[in-house]
C-alpha positions as a printed NumPy array, in Angstrom:
array([[-15.429, 129.969,  92.052],
       [-17.51 , 131.443,  94.839],
       [-20.965, 130.319,  95.535],
       [-23.013, 129.905,  98.672],
       [-20.819, 129.679, 101.655],
       [-17.96 , 130.756,  99.634],
       [-18.911, 129.422,  96.438],
       [-17.155, 126.481,  94.857],
       [-17.221, 123.224,  92.651],
       [-20.588, 122.098,  94.005],
       [-21.983, 125.401,  93.266],
       [-20.488, 125.651,  89.898],
       [-20.468, 122.175,  88.343],
       [-19.184, 123.437,  85.043],
       [-15.95 , 124.503,  86.729],
       [-15.426, 121.664,  89.061],
       [-13.838, 119.317,  86.805],
       [-10.914, 121.634,  86.568],
       [ -9.859, 120.741,  90.13 ],
       [-11.611, 117.292,  90.729],
       [ -8.752, 115.254,  90.043],
       [ -6.365, 117.264,  92.233],
       [ -8.557, 116.851,  94.877],
       [ -8.25 , 113.398,  94.551],
       [ -4.688, 113.334,  95.687],
       [ -1.544, 112.008,  94.382],
       [ -0.477, 108.265,  93.67 ],
       [  3.047, 107.455,  93.02 ],
       [  3.71 , 111.228,  92.125],
       [  1.227, 112.043,  89.823],
       [ -2.657, 112.809,  89.838],
       [ -4.542, 109.729,  89.797],
       [ -6.38 , 109.892,  86.486],
       [ -7.031, 106.314,  86.08 ],
       [-10.309, 107.088,  84.334],
       [-10.041, 110.631,  82.727],
       [-13.63 , 110.504,  82.049],
       [-14.472, 110.39 ,  85.72 ],
       [-12.763, 113.806,  86.198],
       [-15.681, 115.257,  83.863],
       [-18.757, 113.06 ,  84.853],
       [-18.222, 113.962,  88.595],
       [-21.094, 114.221,  90.891],
       [-22.215, 117.707,  90.568],
       [-22.249, 117.422,  86.654],
       [-24.32 , 114.426,  86.708],
       [-26.563, 115.796,  89.109],
       [-27.219, 118.851,  87.295],
       [-27.638, 117.252,  83.944],
       [-30.129, 114.611,  85.498],
       [-31.912, 117.373,  87.224],
       [-32.453, 119.059,  83.754],
       [-33.364, 116.129,  82.076],
       [-35.947, 115.216,  84.855],
       [-37.412, 118.595,  84.412],
       [-38.488, 117.76 ,  80.864],
       [-40.908, 115.372,  82.278],
       [-44.291, 116.987,  83.608],
       [-44.937, 114.166,  86.162],
       [-41.637, 115.308,  87.89 ],
       [-42.25 , 119.073,  87.406],
       [-45.917, 118.738,  89.037],
       [-44.34 , 116.642,  91.839],
       [-41.459, 119.081,  92.523],
       [-43.993, 121.997,  92.618],
       [-46.248, 120.052,  95.232],
       [-49.27 , 119.973,  93.303],
       [-52.078, 117.807,  95.042],
       [-52.719, 116.155,  91.814],
       [-49.144, 114.903,  91.394],
       [-48.085, 111.623,  91.996],
       [-47.61 , 110.831,  95.607],
       [-44.662, 108.76 ,  95.464],
       [-42.674, 111.279,  93.529],
       [-43.67 , 114.241,  95.65 ],
       [-42.631, 112.158,  98.883],
       [-39.081, 111.146,  97.114],
       [-38.491, 114.959,  95.885],
       [-39.677, 116.394,  99.293],
       [-37.29 , 114.065, 101.218],
       [-34.497, 114.985,  98.675],
       [-35.213, 118.709,  99.304],
       [-34.781, 118.325, 103.01 ],
       [-31.601, 116.506, 102.526],
       [-30.433, 119.287, 100.381],
       [-31.244, 122.205, 102.626],
       [-29.123, 120.243, 105.528],
       [-26.095, 119.766, 103.288],
       [-24.633, 123.278, 103.441],
       [-24.965, 123.517, 107.331],
       [-23.388, 120.061, 107.857],
       [-20.542, 120.91 , 105.222],
       [-19.91 , 124.247, 107.357],
       [-19.668, 122.119, 110.757],
       [-17.383, 119.344, 109.194],
       [-15.098, 122.157, 107.557],
       [-14.878, 123.719, 110.98 ],
       [-14.063, 120.36 , 112.515],
       [-11.333, 119.829, 109.81 ],
       [ -9.868, 123.426, 110.494],
       [ -9.926, 122.834, 114.182],
       [ -7.489, 119.702, 113.341],
       [ -5.138, 121.567, 111.086],
       [ -1.892, 123.573, 111.727],
       [ -2.951, 127.062, 110.61 ],
       [  0.735, 127.856, 109.787],
       [  1.232, 124.866, 107.515],
       [  0.463, 126.898, 104.498],
       [  3.267, 128.546, 102.71 ],
       [  3.391, 131.853, 101.05 ],
       [  4.214, 129.944,  97.901],
       [  0.77 , 128.564,  97.912],
       [ -1.294, 131.152,  99.662],
       [  0.016, 134.314,  97.63 ],
       [ -1.186, 132.905,  93.964],
       [ -4.614, 132.158,  95.391],
       [ -5.031, 135.412,  97.147],
       [ -3.677, 137.288,  93.953],
       [ -6.048, 135.378,  91.578],
       [ -9.146, 135.49 ,  93.686],
       [ -8.941, 138.981,  95.195],
       [ -7.025, 140.974,  92.756],
       [ -7.023, 139.408,  89.275],
       [-10.353, 138.133,  88.932],
       [-12.484, 140.896,  90.532],
       [-10.114, 143.399,  88.784],
       [-10.913, 141.789,  85.353],
       [-14.659, 142.04 ,  86.127],
       [-14.288, 145.59 ,  87.47 ],
       [-12.519, 146.777,  84.254],
       [-15.08 , 145.226,  81.828],
       [-17.873, 146.837,  83.851],
       [-16.378, 150.485,  83.817],
       [-15.338, 150.091,  80.154],
       [-18.819, 149.26 ,  79.305],
       [-17.775, 145.773,  77.85 ],
       [-20.564, 144.377,  80.144],
       [-23.668, 146.508,  79.991],
       [-25.699, 146.827,  83.146],
       [-26.278, 148.825,  86.032],
       [-25.343, 148.997,  89.925],
       [-27.155, 145.854,  90.544],
       [-25.524, 143.746,  87.982],
       [-22.105, 145.304,  88.935],
       [-22.578, 144.316,  92.572],
       [-23.563, 140.636,  91.842],
       [-20.708, 140.154,  89.425],
       [-18.294, 141.589,  91.828],
       [-19.562, 139.472,  94.659],
       [-19.154, 136.418,  92.547],
       [-15.59 , 137.204,  91.472],
       [-14.27 , 138.495,  94.761],
       [-15.853, 136.046,  96.93 ],
       [-13.559, 133.526,  98.884],
       [-13.034, 129.801,  97.538],
       [-15.603, 127.176,  98.631],
       [-15.186, 126.132, 102.155],
       [-16.225, 122.624, 100.904],
       [-12.821, 121.911,  99.029],
       [-11.374, 120.719, 102.266],
       [-14.206, 117.981, 102.537],
       [-13.603, 116.952,  99.07 ],
       [ -9.87 , 116.803,  99.52 ],
       [-10.409, 114.511, 102.501],
       [-13.034, 112.371, 100.716],
       [-10.482, 111.613,  97.837],
       [ -7.357, 111.422,  99.798],
       [ -5.819, 115.082,  98.734],
       [ -3.933, 117.471, 101.102],
       [ -6.983, 118.164, 103.212],
       [ -5.018, 119.933, 105.767],
       [ -3.406, 122.228, 103.458],
       [ -7.216, 122.698, 101.965],
       [ -8.579, 123.451, 105.302],
       [ -5.731, 126.067, 106.206],
       [ -6.038, 127.524, 102.909],
       [ -9.852, 128.039, 103.311],
       [ -9.461, 129.641, 106.454],
       [ -6.818, 132.313, 105.359],
       [ -8.681, 132.774, 102.08 ],
       [-11.824, 133.531, 104.084],
       [-10.144, 136.181, 106.401],
       [ -8.474, 137.839, 103.216],
       [-12.031, 137.967, 101.616],
       [-13.2  , 139.928, 104.814],
       [-10.911, 142.785, 103.696],
       [-10.911, 142.298,  99.96 ],
       [-14.546, 141.954,  99.279],
       [-15.813, 145.34 , 101.048],
       [-13.216, 147.045,  99.023],
       [-14.39 , 145.808,  95.78 ],
       [-18.019, 146.36 ,  96.772],
       [-17.463, 149.808,  97.347],
       [-15.588, 150.276,  94.318],
       [-18.432, 148.904,  92.219],
       [-21.057, 151.123,  93.89 ],
       [-18.866, 154.105,  93.217],
       [-18.807, 153.328,  89.461],
       [-22.666, 153.959,  89.192]])
């Protein structure tokens, strides 16, 4: 799915297990699932779950809010973690650009490209648009724009990084990310215009 910078597994941890095993690459002709539970309890899911659990403890909440009377050590650790988190998206974009620069753009076959474009830019936003105009999803123009933006956004750019990290087909992922984002430059404005005309 989409997210900041094109959305994706990291921004949608509940969806990331669906593709986590594939990003790890193939060993001996099949996806490497020596430990199936690792495909579900991956980094994004563990991080979101751990953060939700820590939010139940008042000391962590006060430290995260930067309150002066909070525990200094916790405030320092959480502040450092916030700085690191803010740097992740720009670094991921730089690294993804470096991977794309090393990739043969023509390496992507139509057999792989067409299903992704059809699903991401036609089927998913088309389904959301139908549900909106038919009244199945109540709401006004703002909700429609948000849902269409999420549904028609290009795939996450960090998929190439994940494929590289886990030994997957990172060159294919890099090329697909580039072509999908180029296709999104055409498809996304069209869907946004349709969403705005519906109200």
